[in-house]
Amino acid sequence: MILRLLNSLSFCGRPTAVANSLRTRFSPDGQFRSSFYRWHSSSPANNRVYDVNTRVPKDVMLFKYENPRFFKILNIFAVSQFLFWGYLCHFSYTTLRDAPVNQNAEQEEVPWYKKINLGENKYRNSIAIMCFCIGYGILFASWMFTLRSVRYLVLRKGGDQVSVVTYAPFGTNRIMDVPLKCISAQESREAARVTVPIKIKNRALFYVLDMRGEFLNTKLYDYTVGMGRKLK
């Protein structure tokens, strides 16, 4: 009966846009057909984890960050600072002499820096230790940042292992194979602005993925390295 009504509307010469739209939603046997249901049932679920095959047949690179020039300059700066502060440590320890302040001078008229005897053991040793700690601290921080900066992430054949390639001092690379279950991303790729911290089991500090790098296979990364796991 509904189809007869639609045909009569078309026969009378009235606008048929609504009639054609309704006709597509009714089958000849009078049953209503939902276009949304057809689309929803025919489209595959693309964001389900079980639809992503992590058992790759060959090695797949997930991430790369090529910036060797920056780390070369950083390490040259760190080594130069260590040498400078090391020399200053040696100079202060061997050169500063004990020069007692004249007790007969009026203390009100003596500038404050003349009241300090830098050659005294407590001052001389403190200056030497401070200089060494500053130089060593700069070198240590620069090297740790270099060793924790990821250059390549490679998902190995089979999907159970991940090769983490980091920068190293003196322009070399450091490679280690880690089980996938021992890697946990602390932040999602979409939410990160500067770096993505990654925790590896039994390793101190975090490894970082610089967001200026390139994610070569985003979907595979999200369901392997990019997942948060509880590491015990």
PDB file of N, CA and C in Angstrom, residues 73-121:
ATOM      1  N   ILE A  73      77.353  17.821  18.653  1.00  0.00           N
ATOM      2  CA  ILE A  73      77.659  19.109  19.280  1.00  0.00           C
ATOM      3  C   ILE A  73      77.468  19.035  20.788  1.00  0.00           C
ATOM      4  N   LEU A  74      76.423  18.350  21.237  1.00  0.00           N
ATOM      5  CA  LEU A  74      76.162  18.223  22.671  1.00  0.00           C
ATOM      6  C   LEU A  74      77.306  17.523  23.382  1.00  0.00           C
ATOM      7  N   ASN A  75      77.817  16.460  22.796  1.00  0.00           N
ATOM      8  CA  ASN A  75      78.893  15.720  23.452  1.00  0.00           C
ATOM      9  C   ASN A  75      80.215  16.464  23.395  1.00  0.00           C
ATOM     10  N   ILE A  76      80.459  17.207  22.329  1.00  0.00           N
ATOM     11  CA  ILE A  76      81.669  18.041  22.287  1.00  0.00           C
ATOM     12  C   ILE A  76      81.600  19.112  23.379  1.00  0.00           C
ATOM     13  N   PHE A  77      80.435  19.713  23.541  1.00  0.00           N
ATOM     14  CA  PHE A  77      80.252  20.706  24.603  1.00  0.00           C
ATOM     15  C   PHE A  77      80.462  20.075  25.973  1.00  0.00           C
ATOM     16  N   ALA A  78      79.911  18.878  26.189  1.00  0.00           N
ATOM     17  CA  ALA A  78      80.034  18.225  27.494  1.00  0.00           C
ATOM     18  C   ALA A  78      81.487  17.884  27.817  1.00  0.00           C
ATOM     19  N   VAL A  79      82.221  17.367  26.844  1.00  0.00           N
ATOM     20  CA  VAL A  79      83.624  17.019  27.084  1.00  0.00           C
ATOM     21  C   VAL A  79      84.457  18.268  27.355  1.00  0.00           C
ATOM     22  N   SER A  80      84.208  19.326  26.605  1.00  0.00           N
ATOM     23  CA  SER A  80      84.952  20.572  26.817  1.00  0.00           C
ATOM     24  C   SER A  80      84.659  21.160  28.196  1.00  0.00           C
ATOM     25  N   GLN A  81      83.399  21.090  28.628  1.00  0.00           N
ATOM     26  CA  GLN A  81      83.058  21.578  29.959  1.00  0.00           C
ATOM     27  C   GLN A  81      83.708  20.733  31.051  1.00  0.00           C
ATOM     28  N   PHE A  82      83.767  19.441  30.839  1.00  0.00           N
ATOM     29  CA  PHE A  82      84.416  18.577  31.825  1.00  0.00           C
ATOM     30  C   PHE A  82      85.902  18.893  31.932  1.00  0.00           C
ATOM     31  N   LEU A  83      86.563  19.122  30.808  1.00  0.00           N
ATOM     32  CA  LEU A  83      87.986  19.476  30.833  1.00  0.00           C
ATOM     33  C   LEU A  83      88.204  20.835  31.490  1.00  0.00           C
ATOM     34  N   PHE A  84      87.351  21.780  31.193  1.00  0.00           N
ATOM     35  CA  PHE A  84      87.487  23.123  31.778  1.00  0.00           C
ATOM     36  C   PHE A  84      87.337  23.080  33.300  1.00  0.00           C
ATOM     37  N   TRP A  85      86.247  22.468  33.773  1.00  0.00           N
ATOM     38  CA  TRP A  85      86.023  22.419  35.210  1.00  0.00           C
ATOM     39  C   TRP A  85      87.025  21.504  35.907  1.00  0.00           C
ATOM     40  N   GLY A  86      87.514  20.488  35.218  1.00  0.00           N
ATOM     41  CA  GLY A  86      88.564  19.657  35.796  1.00  0.00           C
ATOM     42  C   GLY A  86      89.855  20.433  35.985  1.00  0.00           C
ATOM     43  N   TYR A  87      90.205  21.261  34.988  1.00  0.00           N
ATOM     44  CA  TYR A  87      91.401  22.097  35.132  1.00  0.00           C
ATOM     45  C   TYR A  87      91.217  23.105  36.259  1.00  0.00           C
ATOM     46  N   LEU A  88      89.991  23.679  36.361  1.00  0.00           N
ATOM     47  CA  LEU A  88      89.736  24.637  37.427  1.00  0.00           C
ATOM     48  C   LEU A  88      89.811  23.971  38.798  1.00  0.00           C
ATOM     49  N   CYS A  89      89.391  22.725  38.879  1.00  0.00           N
ATOM     50  CA  CYS A  89      89.509  21.965  40.129  1.00  0.00           C
ATOM     51  C   CYS A  89      90.973  21.774  40.506  1.00  0.00           C
ATOM     52  N   HIS A  90      91.781  21.351  39.547  1.00  0.00           N
ATOM     53  CA  HIS A  90      93.207  21.154  39.811  1.00  0.00           C
ATOM     54  C   HIS A  90      93.884  22.471  40.161  1.00  0.00           C
ATOM     55  N   PHE A  91      93.530  23.535  39.457  1.00  0.00           N
ATOM     56  CA  PHE A  91      94.150  24.842  39.708  1.00  0.00           C
ATOM     57  C   PHE A  91      93.823  25.342  41.107  1.00  0.00           C
ATOM     58  N   SER A  92      92.547  25.227  41.507  1.00  0.00           N
ATOM     59  CA  SER A  92      92.158  25.734  42.826  1.00  0.00           C
ATOM     60  C   SER A  92      92.782  24.908  43.945  1.00  0.00           C
ATOM     61  N   TYR A  93      92.971  23.642  43.732  1.00  0.00           N
ATOM     62  CA  TYR A  93      93.513  22.790  44.792  1.00  0.00           C
ATOM     63  C   TYR A  93      95.021  22.970  44.952  1.00  0.00           C
ATOM     64  N   THR A  94      95.721  23.219  43.861  1.00  0.00           N
ATOM     65  CA  THR A  94      97.184  23.288  43.932  1.00  0.00           C
ATOM     66  C   THR A  94      97.723  24.711  44.036  1.00  0.00           C
ATOM     67  N   THR A  95      96.930  25.693  43.665  1.00  0.00           N
ATOM     68  CA  THR A  95      97.448  27.063  43.581  1.00  0.00           C
ATOM     69  C   THR A  95      97.038  27.922  44.768  1.00  0.00           C
ATOM     70  N   LEU A  96      95.834  27.742  45.278  1.00  0.00           N
ATOM     71  CA  LEU A  96      95.381  28.583  46.387  1.00  0.00           C
ATOM     72  C   LEU A  96      96.252  28.352  47.609  1.00  0.00           C
ATOM     73  N   ARG A  97      96.771  29.440  48.150  1.00  0.00           N
ATOM     74  CA  ARG A  97      97.650  29.358  49.311  1.00  0.00           C
ATOM     75  C   ARG A  97      96.950  29.930  50.538  1.00  0.00           C
ATOM     76  N   ASP A  98      97.410  29.442  51.674  1.00  0.00           N
ATOM     77  CA  ASP A  98      96.840  29.916  52.937  1.00  0.00           C
ATOM     78  C   ASP A  98      97.362  31.318  53.214  1.00  0.00           C
ATOM     79  N   ALA A  99      96.462  32.297  53.233  1.00  0.00           N
ATOM     80  CA  ALA A  99      96.821  33.693  53.499  1.00  0.00           C
ATOM     81  C   ALA A  99      95.905  34.212  54.587  1.00  0.00           C
ATOM     82  N   PRO A 100      96.318  34.095  55.839  1.00  0.00           N
ATOM     83  CA  PRO A 100      95.446  34.517  56.941  1.00  0.00           C
ATOM     84  C   PRO A 100      95.125  36.004  56.859  1.00  0.00           C
ATOM     85  N   VAL A 101      93.917  36.331  57.294  1.00  0.00           N
ATOM     86  CA  VAL A 101      93.470  37.724  57.313  1.00  0.00           C
ATOM     87  C   VAL A 101      94.130  38.429  58.491  1.00  0.00           C
ATOM     88  N   ASN A 102      94.546  39.704  58.237  1.00  0.00           N
ATOM     89  CA  ASN A 102      95.191  40.493  59.280  1.00  0.00           C
ATOM     90  C   ASN A 102      94.170  40.810  60.369  1.00  0.00           C
ATOM     91  N   GLN A 103      94.413  40.296  61.553  1.00  0.00           N
ATOM     92  CA  GLN A 103      93.480  40.495  62.652  1.00  0.00           C
ATOM     93  C   GLN A 103      93.569  41.889  63.244  1.00  0.00           C
ATOM     94  N   ASN A 104      94.689  42.605  62.982  1.00  0.00           N
ATOM     95  CA  ASN A 104      94.848  43.935  63.544  1.00  0.00           C
ATOM     96  C   ASN A 104      94.048  44.994  62.796  1.00  0.00           C
ATOM     97  N   ALA A 105      93.676  44.691  61.531  1.00  0.00           N
ATOM     98  CA  ALA A 105      92.920  45.674  60.750  1.00  0.00           C
ATOM     99  C   ALA A 105      91.512  45.779  61.308  1.00  0.00           C
ATOM    100  N   GLU A 106      90.962  46.953  61.189  1.00  0.00           N
ATOM    101  CA  GLU A 106      89.593  47.159  61.653  1.00  0.00           C
ATOM    102  C   GLU A 106      88.632  46.431  60.722  1.00  0.00           C
ATOM    103  N   GLN A 107      87.797  45.589  61.288  1.00  0.00           N
ATOM    104  CA  GLN A 107      86.919  44.754  60.494  1.00  0.00           C
ATOM    105  C   GLN A 107      85.865  45.578  59.740  1.00  0.00           C
ATOM    106  N   GLU A 108      85.531  46.749  60.257  1.00  0.00           N
ATOM    107  CA  GLU A 108      84.523  47.558  59.593  1.00  0.00           C
ATOM    108  C   GLU A 108      85.036  48.142  58.284  1.00  0.00           C
ATOM    109  N   GLU A 109      86.295  48.367  58.170  1.00  0.00           N
ATOM    110  CA  GLU A 109      86.855  48.994  56.981  1.00  0.00           C
ATOM    111  C   GLU A 109      87.343  47.985  55.950  1.00  0.00           C
ATOM    112  N   VAL A 110      87.348  46.723  56.251  1.00  0.00           N
ATOM    113  CA  VAL A 110      87.834  45.689  55.338  1.00  0.00           C
ATOM    114  C   VAL A 110      86.677  45.157  54.508  1.00  0.00           C
ATOM    115  N   PRO A 111      86.807  45.131  53.166  1.00  0.00           N
ATOM    116  CA  PRO A 111      85.730  44.556  52.333  1.00  0.00           C
ATOM    117  C   PRO A 111      85.476  43.097  52.704  1.00  0.00           C
ATOM    118  N   TRP A 112      84.254  42.624  52.386  1.00  0.00           N
ATOM    119  CA  TRP A 112      83.860  41.286  52.812  1.00  0.00           C
ATOM    120  C   TRP A 112      84.707  40.194  52.175  1.00  0.00           C
ATOM    121  N   TYR A 113      85.151  40.414  50.906  1.00  0.00           N
ATOM    122  CA  TYR A 113      85.905  39.364  50.244  1.00  0.00           C
ATOM    123  C   TYR A 113      87.314  39.236  50.793  1.00  0.00           C
ATOM    124  N   LYS A 114      87.792  40.271  51.489  1.00  0.00           N
ATOM    125  CA  LYS A 114      89.113  40.172  52.104  1.00  0.00           C
ATOM    126  C   LYS A 114      89.078  39.480  53.463  1.00  0.00           C
ATOM    127  N   LYS A 115      87.870  39.258  53.943  1.00  0.00           N
ATOM    128  CA  LYS A 115      87.743  38.545  55.208  1.00  0.00           C
ATOM    129  C   LYS A 115      87.789  37.029  55.024  1.00  0.00           C
ATOM    130  N   ILE A 116      87.736  36.567  53.771  1.00  0.00           N
ATOM    131  CA  ILE A 116      87.706  35.132  53.495  1.00  0.00           C
ATOM    132  C   ILE A 116      89.087  34.677  53.054  1.00  0.00           C
ATOM    133  N   ASN A 117      89.585  33.686  53.704  1.00  0.00           N
ATOM    134  CA  ASN A 117      90.880  33.099  53.352  1.00  0.00           C
ATOM    135  C   ASN A 117      90.622  31.882  52.465  1.00  0.00           C
ATOM    136  N   LEU A 118      90.661  32.085  51.130  1.00  0.00           N
ATOM    137  CA  LEU A 118      90.366  30.998  50.199  1.00  0.00           C
ATOM    138  C   LEU A 118      91.413  29.893  50.236  1.00  0.00           C
ATOM    139  N   GLY A 119      92.587  30.191  50.772  1.00  0.00           N
ATOM    140  CA  GLY A 119      93.617  29.165  50.874  1.00  0.00           C
ATOM    141  C   GLY A 119      93.434  28.238  52.047  1.00  0.00           C
ATOM    142  N   GLU A 120      92.506  28.556  52.919  1.00  0.00           N
ATOM    143  CA  GLU A 120      92.244  27.672  54.044  1.00  0.00           C
ATOM    144  C   GLU A 120      91.684  26.354  53.534  1.00  0.00           C
ATOM    145  N   ASN A 121      92.004  25.284  54.224  1.00  0.00           N
ATOM    146  CA  ASN A 121      91.663  23.947  53.726  1.00  0.00           C
ATOM    147  C   ASN A 121      90.184  23.775  53.421  1.00  0.00           C
TER     148      ASN A 121
END
